[in-house]
Structures are given as structure tokens and as C-alpha cells.
GROMACS .gro file of C-alpha atoms in nm:
model
  438
    1MET     CA    1  -2.829  -1.828  16.194
    2VAL     CA    2  -2.614  -2.080  16.383
    3ALA     CA    3  -2.926  -2.176  16.577
    4LEU     CA    4  -3.110  -2.207  16.249
    5LEU     CA    5  -2.856  -2.455  16.117
    6VAL     CA    6  -2.869  -2.665  16.433
    7SER     CA    7  -3.246  -2.668  16.441
    8MET     CA    8  -3.278  -2.747  16.073
    9SER     CA    9  -3.059  -3.049  16.137
   10VAL     CA   10  -3.274  -3.154  16.433
   11ALA     CA   11  -3.594  -3.097  16.240
   12SER     CA   12  -3.466  -3.312  15.956
   13ALA     CA   13  -3.328  -3.595  16.168
   14GLY     CA   14  -3.482  -3.938  16.136
   15THR     CA   15  -3.394  -4.304  16.110
   16GLU     CA   16  -3.270  -4.480  15.801
   17ARG     CA   17  -3.518  -4.684  15.601
   18THR     CA   18  -3.577  -4.806  15.252
   19GLY     CA   19  -3.868  -4.758  15.017
   20ALA     CA   20  -4.129  -4.485  14.997
   21THR     CA   21  -4.496  -4.473  15.082
   22SER     CA   22  -4.692  -4.635  14.803
   23LEU     CA   23  -4.923  -4.432  14.584
   24SER     CA   24  -5.227  -4.616  14.719
   25ALA     CA   25  -5.118  -4.543  15.075
   26LYS     CA   26  -5.075  -4.176  14.993
   27ALA     CA   27  -5.415  -4.165  14.827
   28ALA     CA   28  -5.568  -4.293  15.152
   29ILE     CA   29  -5.429  -3.994  15.342
   30THR     CA   30  -5.675  -3.708  15.344
   31ALA     CA   31  -5.635  -3.349  15.453
   32PRO     CA   32  -5.675  -3.342  15.833
   33LYS     CA   33  -5.977  -3.194  16.005
   34VAL     CA   34  -5.963  -2.842  16.146
   35PRO     CA   35  -5.964  -2.843  16.527
   36ASN     CA   36  -6.223  -2.618  16.691
   37ALA     CA   37  -6.395  -2.576  16.354
   38ALA     CA   38  -6.739  -2.501  16.497
   39ALA     CA   39  -6.611  -2.206  16.697
   40LEU     CA   40  -6.422  -2.072  16.396
   41LYS     CA   41  -6.732  -2.103  16.178
   42ALA     CA   42  -6.935  -1.911  16.433
   43LYS     CA   43  -6.676  -1.630  16.443
   44TYR     CA   44  -6.550  -1.607  16.087
   45GLY     CA   45  -6.777  -1.817  15.866
   46GLY     CA   46  -6.853  -1.641  15.537
   47GLN     CA   47  -6.531  -1.439  15.532
   48SER     CA   48  -6.302  -1.481  15.230
   49ILE     CA   49  -5.922  -1.482  15.227
   50THR     CA   50  -5.661  -1.523  14.953
   51PHE     CA   51  -5.354  -1.740  15.000
   52ILE     CA   52  -5.044  -1.694  14.782
   53GLY     CA   53  -4.922  -2.053  14.787
   54ASP     CA   54  -4.685  -2.299  14.626
   55SER     CA   55  -4.623  -2.367  14.258
   56VAL     CA   56  -4.341  -2.623  14.264
   57GLY     CA   57  -4.399  -2.997  14.226
   58GLY     CA   58  -4.718  -3.109  14.400
   59GLY     CA   59  -4.731  -2.798  14.619
   60HIS     CA   60  -5.036  -2.641  14.454
   61THR     CA   61  -5.229  -2.968  14.473
   62ARG     CA   62  -5.146  -2.990  14.845
   63ASP     CA   63  -5.247  -2.628  14.903
   64THR     CA   64  -5.584  -2.666  14.733
   65ALA     CA   65  -5.661  -2.987  14.921
   66LEU     CA   66  -5.583  -2.824  15.256
   67ALA     CA   67  -5.764  -2.500  15.170
   68SER     CA   68  -6.072  -2.695  15.062
   69ARG     CA   69  -6.077  -2.885  15.390
   70PHE     CA   70  -6.031  -2.565  15.589
   71SER     CA   71  -6.314  -2.395  15.399
   72LYS     CA   72  -6.545  -2.694  15.441
   73ASP     CA   73  -6.486  -2.717  15.815
   74THR     CA   74  -6.485  -2.346  15.903
   75GLY     CA   75  -6.694  -2.171  15.640
   76ILE     CA   76  -6.398  -1.940  15.570
   77LYS     CA   77  -6.352  -1.930  15.194
   78VAL     CA   78  -5.989  -1.964  15.084
   79LYS     CA   79  -5.878  -1.870  14.734
   80VAL     CA   80  -5.544  -2.032  14.651
   81VAL     CA   81  -5.318  -1.849  14.405
   82PRO     CA   82  -4.980  -2.011  14.321
   83HIS     CA   83  -4.683  -1.778  14.335
   84PRO     CA   84  -4.438  -1.745  14.043
   85THR     CA   85  -4.208  -2.049  14.024
   86ALA     CA   86  -3.894  -1.834  14.056
   87SER     CA   87  -3.841  -1.729  14.418
   88ASP     CA   88  -3.712  -1.383  14.328
   89ALA     CA   89  -4.017  -1.320  14.108
   90SER     CA   90  -4.235  -1.419  14.404
   91TYR     CA   91  -4.043  -1.174  14.622
   92SER     CA   92  -4.110  -0.894  14.375
   93GLN     CA   93  -4.480  -0.982  14.358
   94LEU     CA   94  -4.519  -0.960  14.735
   95ALA     CA   95  -4.304  -0.648  14.763
   96ARG     CA   96  -4.526  -0.461  14.518
   97VAL     CA   97  -4.838  -0.537  14.722
   98PHE     CA   98  -4.675  -0.464  15.057
   99THR     CA   99  -4.524  -0.131  14.959
  100SER     CA  100  -4.860  -0.013  14.821
  101HIS     CA  101  -5.030  -0.127  15.145
  102GLY     CA  102  -5.246  -0.357  14.934
  103SER     CA  103  -5.487  -0.620  15.063
  104SER     CA  104  -5.511  -0.836  14.750
  105PHE     CA  105  -5.386  -1.133  14.953
  106ASP     CA  106  -5.414  -1.223  15.319
  107VAL     CA  107  -5.166  -1.508  15.368
  108ALA     CA  108  -4.846  -1.573  15.174
  109MET     CA  109  -4.567  -1.827  15.180
  110ILE     CA  110  -4.234  -1.651  15.215
  111ASP     CA  111  -3.880  -1.781  15.170
  112VAL     CA  112  -3.664  -1.843  15.476
  113VAL     CA  113  -3.445  -1.545  15.379
  114TRP     CA  114  -3.729  -1.289  15.361
  115PRO     CA  115  -3.863  -1.226  15.717
  116GLY     CA  116  -3.620  -0.942  15.782
  117ALA     CA  117  -3.708  -0.762  15.461
  118PHE     CA  118  -4.087  -0.802  15.494
  119ALA     CA  119  -4.122  -0.766  15.872
  120PRO     CA  120  -4.275  -0.413  15.861
  121TYR     CA  121  -4.562  -0.543  15.648
  122LEU     CA  122  -4.645  -0.857  15.847
  123VAL     CA  123  -4.874  -0.927  16.142
  124ASP     CA  124  -4.708  -1.026  16.470
  125LEU     CA  125  -4.831  -1.384  16.516
  126LYS     CA  126  -4.685  -1.432  16.863
  127PRO     CA  127  -4.997  -1.334  17.061
  128LYS     CA  128  -5.212  -1.600  16.893
  129LEU     CA  129  -4.963  -1.855  16.760
  130GLY     CA  130  -4.675  -1.826  17.006
  131ALA     CA  131  -4.768  -2.151  17.182
  132GLN     CA  132  -4.785  -2.343  16.855
  133ALA     CA  133  -4.455  -2.191  16.743
  134ARG     CA  134  -4.285  -2.368  17.035
  135LEU     CA  135  -4.358  -2.700  16.864
  136HIS     CA  136  -4.134  -2.602  16.573
  137ALA     CA  137  -3.754  -2.607  16.551
  138ALA     CA  138  -3.632  -2.322  16.770
  139GLY     CA  139  -3.377  -2.195  16.520
  140ILE     CA  140  -3.634  -2.154  16.245
  141VAL     CA  141  -3.869  -1.972  16.483
  142ALA     CA  142  -3.578  -1.745  16.576
  143ASN     CA  143  -3.521  -1.679  16.205
  144ASP     CA  144  -3.888  -1.583  16.173
  145THR     CA  145  -3.877  -1.349  16.473
  146VAL     CA  146  -3.776  -0.990  16.400
  147GLU     CA  147  -3.730  -0.738  16.683
  148GLY     CA  148  -3.937  -0.961  16.913
  149HIS     CA  149  -4.222  -1.005  16.664
  150LEU     CA  150  -4.306  -1.347  16.521
  151VAL     CA  151  -4.365  -1.228  16.166
  152ALA     CA  152  -4.400  -1.575  16.011
  153MET     CA  153  -4.464  -1.936  16.110
  154PRO     CA  154  -4.238  -2.221  15.989
  155TRP     CA  155  -4.415  -2.435  15.729
  156PHE     CA  156  -4.163  -2.672  15.572
  157GLY     CA  157  -3.787  -2.691  15.538
  158ASP     CA  158  -3.560  -2.762  15.244
  159PHE     CA  159  -3.202  -2.850  15.156
  160GLY     CA  160  -3.029  -2.953  14.835
  161ILE     CA  161  -2.968  -3.326  14.771
  162LEU     CA  162  -2.841  -3.545  14.488
  163TYR     CA  163  -3.078  -3.783  14.310
  164TYR     CA  164  -2.923  -4.068  14.111
  165ARG     CA  165  -3.026  -4.366  13.900
  166THR     CA  166  -2.935  -4.680  14.094
  167ASP     CA  167  -2.997  -4.908  13.795
  168LEU     CA  168  -2.765  -4.710  13.569
  169LEU     CA  169  -2.485  -4.689  13.824
  170LYS     CA  170  -2.496  -5.068  13.850
  171LYS     CA  171  -2.517  -5.107  13.470
  172TYR     CA  172  -2.200  -4.903  13.419
  173GLY     CA  173  -2.002  -5.064  13.698
  174TYR     CA  174  -2.038  -4.814  13.982
  175SER     CA  175  -2.098  -4.946  14.333
  176SER     CA  176  -2.183  -4.612  14.494
  177PRO     CA  177  -2.279  -4.255  14.401
  178PRO     CA  178  -2.005  -3.993  14.345
  179LYS     CA  179  -1.829  -3.831  14.639
  180THR     CA  180  -1.667  -3.545  14.447
  181TRP     CA  181  -1.780  -3.315  14.168
  182THR     CA  182  -1.506  -3.451  13.942
  183GLN     CA  183  -1.631  -3.805  14.001
  184LEU     CA  184  -1.987  -3.696  13.930
  185PHE     CA  185  -1.898  -3.549  13.593
  186ALA     CA  186  -1.688  -3.854  13.499
  187MET     CA  187  -1.971  -4.092  13.592
  188ALA     CA  188  -2.231  -3.870  13.425
  189LYS     CA  189  -2.030  -3.867  13.101
  190LYS     CA  190  -1.982  -4.244  13.093
  191ILE     CA  191  -2.348  -4.317  13.161
  192GLN     CA  192  -2.464  -4.048  12.919
  193ASP     CA  193  -2.244  -4.177  12.637
  194GLY     CA  194  -2.381  -4.528  12.684
  195GLU     CA  195  -2.747  -4.429  12.711
  196LYS     CA  196  -2.751  -4.187  12.419
  197ALA     CA  197  -2.728  -4.484  12.182
  198SER     CA  198  -3.091  -4.563  12.263
  199ASN     CA  199  -3.210  -4.226  12.397
  200ALA     CA  200  -3.093  -3.911  12.223
  201GLN     CA  201  -3.253  -3.696  12.495
  202PHE     CA  202  -3.046  -3.850  12.775
  203SER     CA  203  -2.808  -3.633  12.982
  204GLY     CA  204  -2.572  -3.703  13.268
  205LEU     CA  205  -2.672  -3.423  13.507
  206VAL     CA  206  -2.954  -3.173  13.546
  207PHE     CA  207  -2.983  -2.890  13.799
  208GLN     CA  208  -3.131  -2.541  13.841
  209GLY     CA  209  -2.919  -2.344  13.593
  210ASN     CA  210  -3.156  -2.062  13.504
  211SER     CA  211  -3.070  -1.705  13.601
  212TYR     CA  212  -3.286  -1.689  13.916
  213GLU     CA  213  -3.277  -1.756  14.291
  214GLY     CA  214  -3.239  -2.130  14.242
  215LEU     CA  215  -2.900  -2.073  14.080
  216THR     CA  216  -2.785  -1.878  14.385
  217CYS     CA  217  -2.875  -2.185  14.594
  218ASP     CA  218  -2.700  -2.430  14.361
  219ALA     CA  219  -2.386  -2.218  14.321
  220LEU     CA  220  -2.361  -2.174  14.698
  221GLU     CA  221  -2.343  -2.554  14.729
  222TRP     CA  222  -2.079  -2.585  14.456
  223ILE     CA  223  -1.856  -2.315  14.605
  224ALA     CA  224  -1.901  -2.391  14.976
  225SER     CA  225  -1.843  -2.764  14.920
  226SER     CA  226  -1.516  -2.679  14.747
  227GLY     CA  227  -1.378  -2.463  15.027
  228GLY     CA  228  -1.461  -2.139  14.849
  229GLY     CA  229  -1.675  -1.984  15.120
  230GLN     CA  230  -2.038  -1.874  15.125
  231PHE     CA  231  -2.028  -1.559  14.906
  232ILE     CA  232  -2.000  -1.337  15.215
  233ASP     CA  233  -1.817  -1.463  15.524
  234GLY     CA  234  -1.796  -1.276  15.853
  235GLY     CA  235  -1.937  -0.967  15.689
  236LYS     CA  236  -1.669  -0.964  15.418
  237VAL     CA  237  -1.745  -1.043  15.054
  238THR     CA  238  -1.537  -1.348  14.957
  239ILE     CA  239  -1.685  -1.476  14.632
  240ASN     CA  240  -1.385  -1.377  14.418
  241ASN     CA  241  -1.139  -1.651  14.514
  242PRO     CA  242  -0.950  -1.928  14.329
  243LYS     CA  243  -1.154  -2.216  14.473
  244ALA     CA  244  -1.480  -2.053  14.372
  245ALA     CA  245  -1.343  -1.986  14.024
  246ALA     CA  246  -1.224  -2.345  13.983
  247ILE     CA  247  -1.556  -2.511  14.064
  248LEU     CA  248  -1.754  -2.260  13.857
  249ASP     CA  249  -1.526  -2.320  13.560
  250LEU     CA  250  -1.571  -2.696  13.605
  251PHE     CA  251  -1.946  -2.651  13.571
  252ARG     CA  252  -1.901  -2.413  13.278
  253LYS     CA  253  -1.693  -2.670  13.089
  254ASN     CA  254  -1.961  -2.936  13.143
  255ILE     CA  255  -2.253  -2.737  13.005
  256GLY     CA  256  -2.367  -2.920  12.693
  257VAL     CA  257  -2.111  -3.193  12.762
  258THR     CA  258  -2.261  -3.383  13.055
  259THR     CA  259  -2.567  -3.158  13.092
  260PRO     CA  260  -2.831  -3.053  12.840
  261ARG     CA  261  -2.723  -2.729  12.673
  262GLY     CA  262  -3.056  -2.592  12.785
  263VAL     CA  263  -2.984  -2.656  13.153
  264THR     CA  264  -2.905  -2.284  13.178
  265SER     CA  265  -3.281  -2.229  13.141
  266TYR     CA  266  -3.385  -2.499  13.391
  267GLN     CA  267  -3.565  -2.429  13.716
  268GLU     CA  268  -3.688  -2.699  13.957
  269GLY     CA  269  -3.966  -2.823  13.730
  270GLU     CA  270  -3.753  -2.871  13.421
  271ALA     CA  271  -3.493  -3.057  13.625
  272HIS     CA  272  -3.734  -3.299  13.787
  273THR     CA  273  -3.915  -3.357  13.458
  274ALA     CA  274  -3.591  -3.463  13.291
  275PHE     CA  275  -3.511  -3.699  13.577
  276VAL     CA  276  -3.851  -3.864  13.626
  277THR     CA  277  -3.896  -3.919  13.251
  278GLY     CA  278  -3.576  -4.122  13.251
  279ASN     CA  279  -3.366  -3.864  13.069
  280ALA     CA  280  -3.096  -3.795  13.331
  281ALA     CA  281  -2.858  -3.999  13.544
  282PHE     CA  282  -2.814  -3.738  13.820
  283MET     CA  283  -3.018  -3.443  13.946
  284ARG     CA  284  -2.967  -3.174  14.208
  285ASN     CA  285  -3.302  -3.079  14.358
  286TRP     CA  286  -3.498  -3.029  14.680
  287PRO     CA  287  -3.670  -3.312  14.872
  288TYR     CA  288  -4.013  -3.237  14.718
  289ALA     CA  289  -3.900  -3.411  14.396
  290TYR     CA  290  -3.878  -3.746  14.574
  291SER     CA  291  -4.258  -3.777  14.585
  292ILE     CA  292  -4.276  -3.717  14.210
  293ALA     CA  293  -3.998  -3.961  14.121
  294ALA     CA  294  -4.163  -4.227  14.339
  295ASP     CA  295  -4.509  -4.181  14.185
  296PRO     CA  296  -4.589  -4.437  13.909
  297LYS     CA  297  -4.840  -4.197  13.756
  298GLN     CA  298  -4.568  -3.935  13.694
  299SER     CA  299  -4.239  -4.123  13.691
  300LYS     CA  300  -4.056  -4.378  13.478
  301VAL     CA  301  -3.785  -4.427  13.740
  302VAL     CA  302  -3.987  -4.572  14.029
  303GLY     CA  303  -3.766  -4.820  14.212
  304LYS     CA  304  -3.466  -4.715  14.003
  305PHE     CA  305  -3.335  -4.414  14.195
  306SER     CA  306  -3.206  -4.307  14.533
  307VAL     CA  307  -3.079  -3.993  14.703
  308THR     CA  308  -2.761  -3.891  14.881
  309THR     CA  309  -2.564  -3.584  14.980
  310LEU     CA  310  -2.428  -3.358  14.709
  311PRO     CA  311  -2.061  -3.410  14.611
  312SER     CA  312  -1.775  -3.189  14.727
  313GLY     CA  313  -1.462  -3.034  14.578
  314PRO     CA  314  -1.094  -3.085  14.670
  315GLY     CA  315  -1.046  -3.036  15.042
  316GLY     CA  316  -1.414  -2.963  15.094
  317HIS     CA  317  -1.711  -3.154  15.231
  318PRO     CA  318  -2.075  -3.209  15.125
  319VAL     CA  319  -2.322  -2.931  15.203
  320GLY     CA  320  -2.683  -2.845  15.134
  321THR     CA  321  -2.825  -2.495  15.095
  322VAL     CA  322  -3.081  -2.416  15.363
  323GLY     CA  323  -3.418  -2.355  15.205
  324GLY     CA  324  -3.767  -2.361  15.339
  325TRP     CA  325  -4.087  -2.165  15.347
  326GLN     CA  326  -4.287  -1.983  15.611
  327LEU     CA  327  -4.646  -1.858  15.624
  328ALA     CA  328  -4.710  -1.492  15.700
  329VAL     CA  329  -5.017  -1.271  15.731
  330ASN     CA  330  -5.041  -0.942  15.544
  331LYS     CA  331  -5.060  -0.648  15.785
  332TYR     CA  332  -5.311  -0.486  15.548
  333SER     CA  333  -5.544  -0.787  15.531
  334LYS     CA  334  -5.910  -0.705  15.593
  335HIS     CA  335  -5.958  -1.041  15.761
  336GLN     CA  336  -5.651  -1.080  15.979
  337ASP     CA  337  -5.806  -1.307  16.240
  338ALA     CA  338  -5.945  -1.553  15.984
  339ALA     CA  339  -5.607  -1.548  15.808
  340ILE     CA  340  -5.426  -1.625  16.135
  341GLU     CA  341  -5.653  -1.923  16.193
  342PHE     CA  342  -5.568  -2.052  15.846
  343VAL     CA  343  -5.198  -2.023  15.930
  344ARG     CA  344  -5.261  -2.203  16.260
  345TYR     CA  345  -5.412  -2.494  16.069
  346MET     CA  346  -5.150  -2.501  15.794
  347THR     CA  347  -4.859  -2.508  16.041
  348SER     CA  348  -5.010  -2.767  16.275
  349PRO     CA  349  -4.851  -3.108  16.339
  350ALA     CA  350  -5.132  -3.287  16.153
  351VAL     CA  351  -5.083  -3.078  15.839
  352GLU     CA  352  -4.702  -3.106  15.853
  353LYS     CA  353  -4.741  -3.484  15.870
  354PHE     CA  354  -4.982  -3.476  15.575
  355ASP     CA  355  -4.739  -3.261  15.377
  356ALA     CA  356  -4.436  -3.475  15.459
  357ILE     CA  357  -4.608  -3.798  15.353
  358THR     CA  358  -4.788  -3.676  15.042
  359ASN     CA  359  -4.538  -3.418  14.916
  360THR     CA  360  -4.207  -3.524  15.080
  361ASN     CA  361  -4.140  -3.184  15.235
  362VAL     CA  362  -3.910  -3.148  15.536
  363PRO     CA  363  -4.111  -3.104  15.860
  364THR     CA  364  -4.016  -2.809  16.078
  365ILE     CA  365  -4.167  -2.981  16.383
  366PRO     CA  366  -3.908  -3.227  16.522
  367SER     CA  367  -4.170  -3.467  16.658
  368VAL     CA  368  -4.330  -3.491  16.313
  369ALA     CA  369  -3.992  -3.561  16.152
  370LYS     CA  370  -3.957  -3.862  16.382
  371ASP     CA  371  -4.309  -3.997  16.318
  372PRO     CA  372  -4.279  -4.355  16.178
  373ALA     CA  373  -4.512  -4.283  15.886
  374VAL     CA  374  -4.313  -3.972  15.794
  375VAL     CA  375  -3.982  -4.155  15.825
  376LYS     CA  376  -4.109  -4.435  15.600
  377ALA     CA  377  -4.211  -4.192  15.327
  378ASN     CA  378  -3.897  -3.979  15.319
  379PRO     CA  379  -3.561  -4.142  15.242
  380TYR     CA  380  -3.389  -3.801  15.249
  381LEU     CA  381  -3.440  -3.804  15.627
  382LYS     CA  382  -3.189  -4.085  15.682
  383PRO     CA  383  -2.916  -3.954  15.913
  384GLN     CA  384  -2.626  -3.930  15.668
  385ILE     CA  385  -2.834  -3.699  15.448
  386ALA     CA  386  -3.038  -3.518  15.712
  387THR     CA  387  -2.730  -3.422  15.913
  388VAL     CA  388  -2.529  -3.288  15.619
  389ALA     CA  389  -2.369  -2.948  15.684
  390ARG     CA  390  -2.610  -2.668  15.595
  391VAL     CA  391  -2.503  -2.347  15.426
  392THR     CA  392  -2.709  -2.029  15.429
  393ARG     CA  393  -2.755  -1.761  15.170
  394PRO     CA  394  -2.614  -1.426  15.291
  395ALA     CA  395  -2.944  -1.269  15.395
  396ARG     CA  396  -2.811  -1.148  15.730
  397TYR     CA  397  -2.541  -0.944  15.556
  398LEU     CA  398  -2.753  -0.813  15.269
  399GLY     CA  399  -3.061  -0.736  15.481
  400THR     CA  400  -3.335  -0.556  15.290
  401HIS     CA  401  -3.109  -0.565  14.983
  402TYR     CA  402  -3.097  -0.945  14.976
  403ASN     CA  403  -3.293  -0.975  14.652
  404GLU     CA  404  -3.060  -0.725  14.484
  405GLY     CA  405  -2.749  -0.906  14.604
  406SER     CA  406  -2.877  -1.247  14.507
  407LYS     CA  407  -2.957  -1.112  14.161
  408ASP     CA  408  -2.597  -0.993  14.126
  409ILE     CA  409  -2.483  -1.344  14.220
  410TYR     CA  410  -2.709  -1.549  13.995
  411GLN     CA  411  -2.677  -1.320  13.696
  412GLY     CA  412  -2.298  -1.340  13.722
  413ILE     CA  413  -2.298  -1.719  13.767
  414SER     CA  414  -2.529  -1.743  13.467
  415GLN     CA  415  -2.272  -1.559  13.256
  416ILE     CA  416  -2.012  -1.815  13.360
  417LEU     CA  417  -2.237  -2.112  13.277
  418ASN     CA  418  -2.303  -1.953  12.939
  419GLY     CA  419  -1.935  -1.934  12.850
  420LYS     CA  420  -1.745  -1.657  13.032
  421PRO     CA  421  -1.442  -1.768  13.239
  422ALA     CA  422  -1.498  -1.721  13.612
  423LYS     CA  423  -1.196  -1.491  13.642
  424ASP     CA  424  -1.370  -1.243  13.412
  425VAL     CA  425  -1.694  -1.240  13.612
  426LEU     CA  426  -1.619  -1.290  13.981
  427PRO     CA  427  -1.448  -0.949  14.031
  428THR     CA  428  -1.768  -0.778  13.911
  429ILE     CA  429  -1.988  -0.979  14.147
  430GLN     CA  430  -1.744  -0.902  14.428
  431ALA     CA  431  -1.765  -0.529  14.359
  432GLN     CA  432  -2.145  -0.534  14.336
  433LEU     CA  433  -2.180  -0.714  14.669
  434ASP     CA  434  -1.918  -0.487  14.830
  435ARG     CA  435  -2.130  -0.185  14.745
  436ILE     CA  436  -2.432  -0.340  14.921
  437VAL     CA  437  -2.249  -0.468  15.228
  438LYS     CA  438  -2.059  -0.143  15.283
   0.00000   0.00000   0.00000
């Protein structure tokens, strides 16, 4: 996991720049051709595979564009089915098919914390894709390798960042974005109070507050950036501590004050919708949202926003939760070879470049992250953001029970956001996680 953090930082490194790729420039970028397409058509043309793909932001549009190109070039028909928007619901969907040895899908995107849990049900990609894997960040490949088997290929990375309205900060006398959570809430309240006079829907801050995996990611950032640990540290459950309680109570007290009351039902989509429609001053989200906020067809804040690292608590420092998605092949697929060739295409440098420019996803191939066109399109790759400390969800301690443990975390945090003091909830989460870890 240490290697994963280092490599995620390398994969995300770039040079600072301003501006984003224009919509017309993006429109000119088409899905790349499939190398060796004629040979693939001769071998596998006419076969059909199903891909469980993305559902967040422009992910499904990207998937269908790439699948269409792959099908056109190779004759392999690809049906694209978006997974549930909540990561834990997606986990459950895949688990049901795997445990029944089902073949209803051939390729699936899996979260960075899932390879260990799903390894028994996934094809070892090393024999055919091992050479291509060496192009990707070594730490992510190591994360996707279980007992010597490459059970997934890196597809794109993720980490939490803060979006903010540059025009509104200037309007209300702020020269820079907030450095601490207390500053953020103070700035959010001042801007919100001023803007509500002309926009009753305006809020200071939006984030992923629903009771699902996204809340585990957000809460990890709040707590770790405040010196409260990472839920489980060194194999010991640590979530029940004063620093964790303090930052969680700070968020609880701001629900409906500087956030919409309904933020406790928000996932990624609801958060980015509020921000791009001009109804929020600040937003915590993943890099994908940059492409939406910068798109004149979808956004009212084009040219009026920027991104930076998330704030920190007293004595802490900014962090970003490590996210990211991999592509894996179902061990029970009836067309494994065709599915592997689809994964080869989807995780190639050309496709990662296409994805980074059109959908602002973090490349897992370091050379792609440094490509001038990619750097120009992705302001979150500037060094001060890309090199922020990364924190990981406790998958290595929870193992095959990760989904269960994360559910204990986000359901407990949800109770706090909905009104219960942290001191009344954290002992229960601590006990639940202790039972899993022990």
C-alpha cells in the first residue's frame, strides 16, 4: 500500500498550467483505433461480450464511445451496462454474479479496494497483459496483483479535491481558498448568506453525504486531515478518538447551516449538479467533475471556478482519499480471450489519454500523465494538488470483509451527520470494526 501511494503520486504528477481544453477541442478528439484490429476480427469477430462500466459523470458516454470503436474495428460486439452509482451497491452486484459462477458479464470495472476480495473469481491477466501492465504505475499494479496473479488492470485513478468559485471568493473579499475546515465553513457561511438574497437554492458547501461508500471516502479525509487517523492504523481500530469526534461534530453542526439539509442524501452526481448549476460555493468531489464544470453545455460556472487540496484540521495536513478503478475479466466468461483484448484496448496509453482529456480522469500510466495535451486539460494535475498526501481505505485490514466494515463506517457517520453526537456513535463503529479485524 505504501508503494501504491508513491505510484499514485507519480502517476498524477504533472506541470502547473491554467485553463482547460475547450469543448470544441474535446469534440475533435475521437476514440482511438484498435491496434491489430484485423487479427482480432479474424480470431474473435462475431463474439459478444458485456462490460459493466461507469455511471458517474461522463463515464458512461466515454464507455459507449470506446466500446463502439472497439466493436467497429474488431467485430467483437460489446454491450455496455453502467454499474450502480454507489460503489458498495456495485460491489454487491458483482459479488452475486461471482458467487453463483455466473457469466452475465465478461468485463467489469472494480474499485481499487476490491482485488483481494474478488481475486478467486477473476482471470489472471499476467500471461497476456503483463507487458502492458509495466506501463502503468507500479504500485497500482502491485495492488491489482494477488498471490502472483494480475487479477485486474489499472484503468484510471482518483483522489478527493476541493472545487471553489473563484468569482465568489473575490466578491466576498477572499484572496485564496480555505486552508482549514474551520476557515472553509466560515467562508461558506459568508458567501452563502450573501448569495441567498438572489438565489434561495444557494449553499456554501456540497459533498457526498449519503450513507454509502462515498461517505467513507469523505469521512476518511476529514478525520485523517485532522490528525484522527485512518479508521484502522497498524492493524488496530482507531476511529473512536477525540480528534475524529471533533471534526465529525463540526460537520454535523454545519448540516443545513452551510450545506443543503439534503446533503445527507447526496452522492457524486447530486454534488456536482449543485456546483455546476451555480448553487454552491465549495464542493468536495473527484477529478471527473472538472470536465463537467468546464463544459459550457452543462455548466454555469465555466471560467468561474478552480480546484485545490482539501482543507485540514488543527495540527493536521491536507489529504486525498485514494480512489480509482480497474478492469477485470470474469473467470466464468464464455469469451475470455475477446474480453481480455477489450481490456488491453481500454487500458492502453491511447485510451488513457482520450479518457484524461475528455473526462478528466487521472491516468495510471505516468507517461500519459505528463503528456502536454493531458496536462493542459487537467488542472488537478498541478504539483501542489497532485502530490497531496494520499490516504487509503482500510481494505488491507478488512480483507474480504471490506464491504461490511465500510458499511459500519458510513452508516455510523451518517447517523452523526443526521444529528447524533460523535461520542454516542464512534464507540459502536469501533466495536463493529474490532469484531472484523480480530
